[in-house]
Amino acid sequence: MSLRITQFYSADTLMSDLICERYDLLLVITRFGIPLGFGDQTIREVCDENQVHVDTLLAVVNTIVSHNNKPSRDLLSSLSPIALVDFLKRSHHYFLDYRLPKLLVHLHHAIEGGPEEIVFLINKFFDEYVGEVHKHMGYEDKNVFPYVRALIEGRQKKGVGAYNIDIFSRRHDKVEARISELKNILIKYFPDGSGYELTSVLHELFSTEEDLATHNFIEDCLFVPLIRQMEQEQTSLN
């Protein structure tokens, strides 16, 4: 069995090499608003062409590759908070408006005609889960990201009771966790015969769970420390 070697990417890496070596980062690139068709351009050239903050993209990419959960102050200082917020907002759009609705269609089709009670349970469970994801990401879109923009522009409220990133961090749950329960229901209790539809849906559930976990990891290990450092720096200036 071959082992994947951790490799850090630089601005001089060809974007095509990055994608071919780590195809799981393709969605990351897309969420920075970068389209395909970049030829033999480097990461820096592609970012410049698409007005993407290259250090922020590289930080996200290398944090995922290395699974580094303790970024240095220098790394955090190199990031663009606006670029990171935009990346996270696009990620929310992807999950809420594309991936989960698409997964729901595939799930309904795969379990159609199955045992009525189990089909009802699966549909109910998935609908409730999607509602949780909407609530989780909606809170960030409506509260956390506007707070960060206010912080950047010096408009944030101060004093006792004022919002801060630790409030978000304390309530930041692992939104991907309940997918495991749905996977177990499908694996253990749904008779699939010998077709590929349900196994394809299960594969998609595993992939979605991993993608959501990576999204949360970036929020916990880059976004929260960055905003906390910004808060500390602004406090020291006042």
CSV table of C-alpha atoms in Angstrom, one decimal, residues 50-207:
chain,number,residue,atom,x,y,z
A,50,ASN,CA,-8.6,35.8,-10.4
A,51,GLN,CA,-7.9,38.4,-7.7
A,52,VAL,CA,-7.5,35.8,-5.0
A,53,HIS,CA,-5.3,36.4,-1.9
A,54,VAL,CA,-2.5,33.8,-2.6
A,55,ASP,CA,-1.3,33.5,1.0
A,56,THR,CA,-4.8,32.8,2.3
A,57,LEU,CA,-5.3,30.1,-0.3
A,58,LEU,CA,-2.0,28.5,0.4
A,59,ALA,CA,-2.7,28.6,4.2
A,60,VAL,CA,-6.0,26.8,3.7
A,61,VAL,CA,-4.4,24.2,1.3
A,62,ASN,CA,-1.4,23.5,3.5
A,63,THR,CA,-3.5,23.4,6.7
A,64,ILE,CA,-5.7,20.7,5.1
A,65,VAL,CA,-2.7,18.8,3.7
A,66,SER,CA,-0.7,18.8,6.9
A,67,HIS,CA,-3.7,18.8,9.3
A,68,ASN,CA,-1.9,21.5,11.3
A,69,ASN,CA,-4.2,22.7,14.1
A,70,LYS,CA,-1.7,25.2,15.6
A,71,PRO,CA,-0.9,28.0,13.1
A,72,SER,CA,1.9,30.4,14.0
A,73,ARG,CA,1.2,34.1,14.6
A,74,ASP,CA,3.2,34.8,11.4
A,75,LEU,CA,1.0,32.5,9.4
A,76,LEU,CA,-2.1,34.1,10.8
A,77,SER,CA,-0.8,37.6,10.2
A,78,SER,CA,-0.2,36.7,6.5
A,79,LEU,CA,-3.9,35.9,6.0
A,80,SER,CA,-6.6,38.1,4.6
A,81,PRO,CA,-9.7,37.9,6.8
A,82,ILE,CA,-12.0,39.0,4.0
A,83,ALA,CA,-10.6,36.4,1.7
A,84,LEU,CA,-11.1,33.7,4.3
A,85,VAL,CA,-14.7,34.9,5.1
A,86,ASP,CA,-15.5,34.9,1.4
A,87,PHE,CA,-14.1,31.3,1.1
A,88,LEU,CA,-16.2,30.1,4.0
A,89,LYS,CA,-19.3,31.8,2.7
A,90,ARG,CA,-18.9,30.1,-0.7
A,91,SER,CA,-18.4,26.8,1.1
A,92,HIS,CA,-21.8,27.4,2.8
A,93,HIS,CA,-23.4,28.1,-0.5
A,94,TYR,CA,-21.9,24.9,-1.9
A,95,PHE,CA,-23.2,22.7,0.9
A,96,LEU,CA,-26.7,24.3,1.3
A,97,ASP,CA,-27.6,25.0,-2.3
A,98,TYR,CA,-25.8,22.3,-4.2
A,99,ARG,CA,-24.3,19.3,-2.3
A,100,LEU,CA,-27.1,18.5,0.2
A,101,PRO,CA,-30.0,19.1,-2.2
A,102,LYS,CA,-28.2,16.8,-4.8
A,103,LEU,CA,-27.6,14.2,-2.1
A,104,LEU,CA,-31.2,14.3,-1.1
A,105,VAL,CA,-32.4,13.6,-4.6
A,106,HIS,CA,-30.0,10.6,-4.9
A,107,LEU,CA,-31.0,9.3,-1.5
A,108,HIS,CA,-34.7,9.4,-2.3
A,109,HIS,CA,-34.1,7.6,-5.5
A,110,ALA,CA,-31.9,4.9,-3.9
A,111,ILE,CA,-34.4,4.0,-1.1
A,112,GLU,CA,-37.6,4.3,-3.2
A,113,GLY,CA,-39.6,1.1,-2.9
A,114,GLY,CA,-37.8,0.0,0.3
A,115,PRO,CA,-39.5,-1.0,3.6
A,116,GLU,CA,-41.9,1.8,4.4
A,117,GLU,CA,-41.0,2.3,8.0
A,118,ILE,CA,-37.2,2.5,7.3
A,119,VAL,CA,-37.8,4.8,4.3
A,120,PHE,CA,-39.8,7.1,6.5
A,121,LEU,CA,-37.1,7.1,9.2
A,122,ILE,CA,-34.3,7.8,6.7
A,123,ASN,CA,-36.2,10.7,5.1
A,124,LYS,CA,-37.1,12.2,8.5
A,125,PHE,CA,-33.5,11.8,9.7
A,126,PHE,CA,-32.0,13.4,6.6
A,127,ASP,CA,-34.5,16.3,6.6
A,128,GLU,CA,-33.7,17.0,10.3
A,129,TYR,CA,-30.0,16.9,9.6
A,130,VAL,CA,-30.3,19.3,6.7
A,131,GLY,CA,-32.2,21.6,9.0
A,132,GLU,CA,-29.3,21.4,11.5
A,133,VAL,CA,-26.8,22.3,8.8
A,134,HIS,CA,-28.9,25.3,7.7
A,135,LYS,CA,-29.1,26.5,11.3
A,136,HIS,CA,-25.3,26.0,11.9
A,137,MET,CA,-24.2,27.8,8.7
A,138,GLY,CA,-27.0,30.4,8.9
A,139,TYR,CA,-25.8,31.5,12.3
A,140,GLU,CA,-22.3,32.1,10.9
A,141,ASP,CA,-23.6,33.9,7.8
A,142,LYS,CA,-25.9,36.2,9.9
A,143,ASN,CA,-23.8,36.7,13.0
A,144,VAL,CA,-20.2,35.7,12.7
A,145,PHE,CA,-19.2,37.0,9.3
A,146,PRO,CA,-20.9,40.4,9.7
A,147,TYR,CA,-19.1,40.7,13.1
A,148,VAL,CA,-15.7,40.0,11.4
A,149,ARG,CA,-16.4,42.7,8.8
A,150,ALA,CA,-17.3,45.1,11.5
A,151,LEU,CA,-14.1,44.2,13.3
A,152,ILE,CA,-12.0,44.9,10.2
A,153,GLU,CA,-13.7,48.2,9.7
A,154,GLY,CA,-13.5,49.2,13.4
A,155,ARG,CA,-17.3,49.2,13.9
A,156,GLN,CA,-17.6,46.4,16.4
A,157,LYS,CA,-19.3,47.0,19.7
A,158,LYS,CA,-17.0,46.9,22.8
A,159,GLY,CA,-17.4,46.4,26.5
A,160,VAL,CA,-19.3,43.9,28.6
A,161,GLY,CA,-21.7,41.7,26.6
A,162,ALA,CA,-20.1,42.6,23.3
A,163,TYR,CA,-19.8,39.8,20.8
A,164,ASN,CA,-16.4,38.1,20.3
A,165,ILE,CA,-15.1,35.1,18.4
A,166,ASP,CA,-14.9,32.9,21.6
A,167,ILE,CA,-18.7,33.0,21.7
A,168,PHE,CA,-18.8,31.4,18.3
A,169,SER,CA,-16.0,29.0,19.1
A,170,ARG,CA,-17.8,27.7,22.2
A,171,ARG,CA,-21.0,26.9,20.3
A,172,HIS,CA,-19.2,25.6,17.2
A,173,ASP,CA,-20.4,22.0,17.0
A,174,LYS,CA,-19.3,19.3,14.6
A,175,VAL,CA,-22.1,19.5,12.1
A,176,GLU,CA,-20.8,16.5,10.2
A,177,ALA,CA,-21.2,14.1,13.2
A,178,ARG,CA,-24.8,13.0,12.7
A,179,ILE,CA,-24.1,11.8,9.2
A,180,SER,CA,-22.6,8.7,10.9
A,181,GLU,CA,-26.0,7.8,12.3
A,182,LEU,CA,-27.6,8.0,8.9
A,183,LYS,CA,-24.8,5.9,7.4
A,184,ASN,CA,-25.3,3.2,10.1
A,185,ILE,CA,-29.0,3.1,9.4
A,186,LEU,CA,-28.4,2.5,5.7
A,187,ILE,CA,-25.6,0.0,6.2
A,188,LYS,CA,-27.2,-2.1,8.9
A,189,TYR,CA,-30.9,-2.0,8.2
A,190,PHE,CA,-31.7,-1.2,4.6
A,191,PRO,CA,-31.9,-4.2,2.3
A,192,ASP,CA,-30.3,-3.1,-0.9
A,193,GLY,CA,-30.0,-6.3,-3.0
A,194,SER,CA,-27.0,-6.2,-5.3
A,195,GLY,CA,-27.5,-2.8,-6.9
A,196,TYR,CA,-25.1,0.2,-7.0
A,197,GLU,CA,-27.5,3.0,-6.2
A,198,LEU,CA,-27.4,2.8,-2.4
A,199,THR,CA,-23.7,2.1,-2.2
A,200,SER,CA,-23.1,5.1,-4.4
A,201,VAL,CA,-25.2,7.2,-2.0
A,202,LEU,CA,-23.3,5.8,0.9
A,203,HIS,CA,-20.0,6.7,-0.8
A,204,GLU,CA,-21.4,10.2,-1.2
A,205,LEU,CA,-22.4,10.4,2.4
A,206,PHE,CA,-18.9,9.4,3.5
A,207,SER,CA,-17.4,12.1,1.2
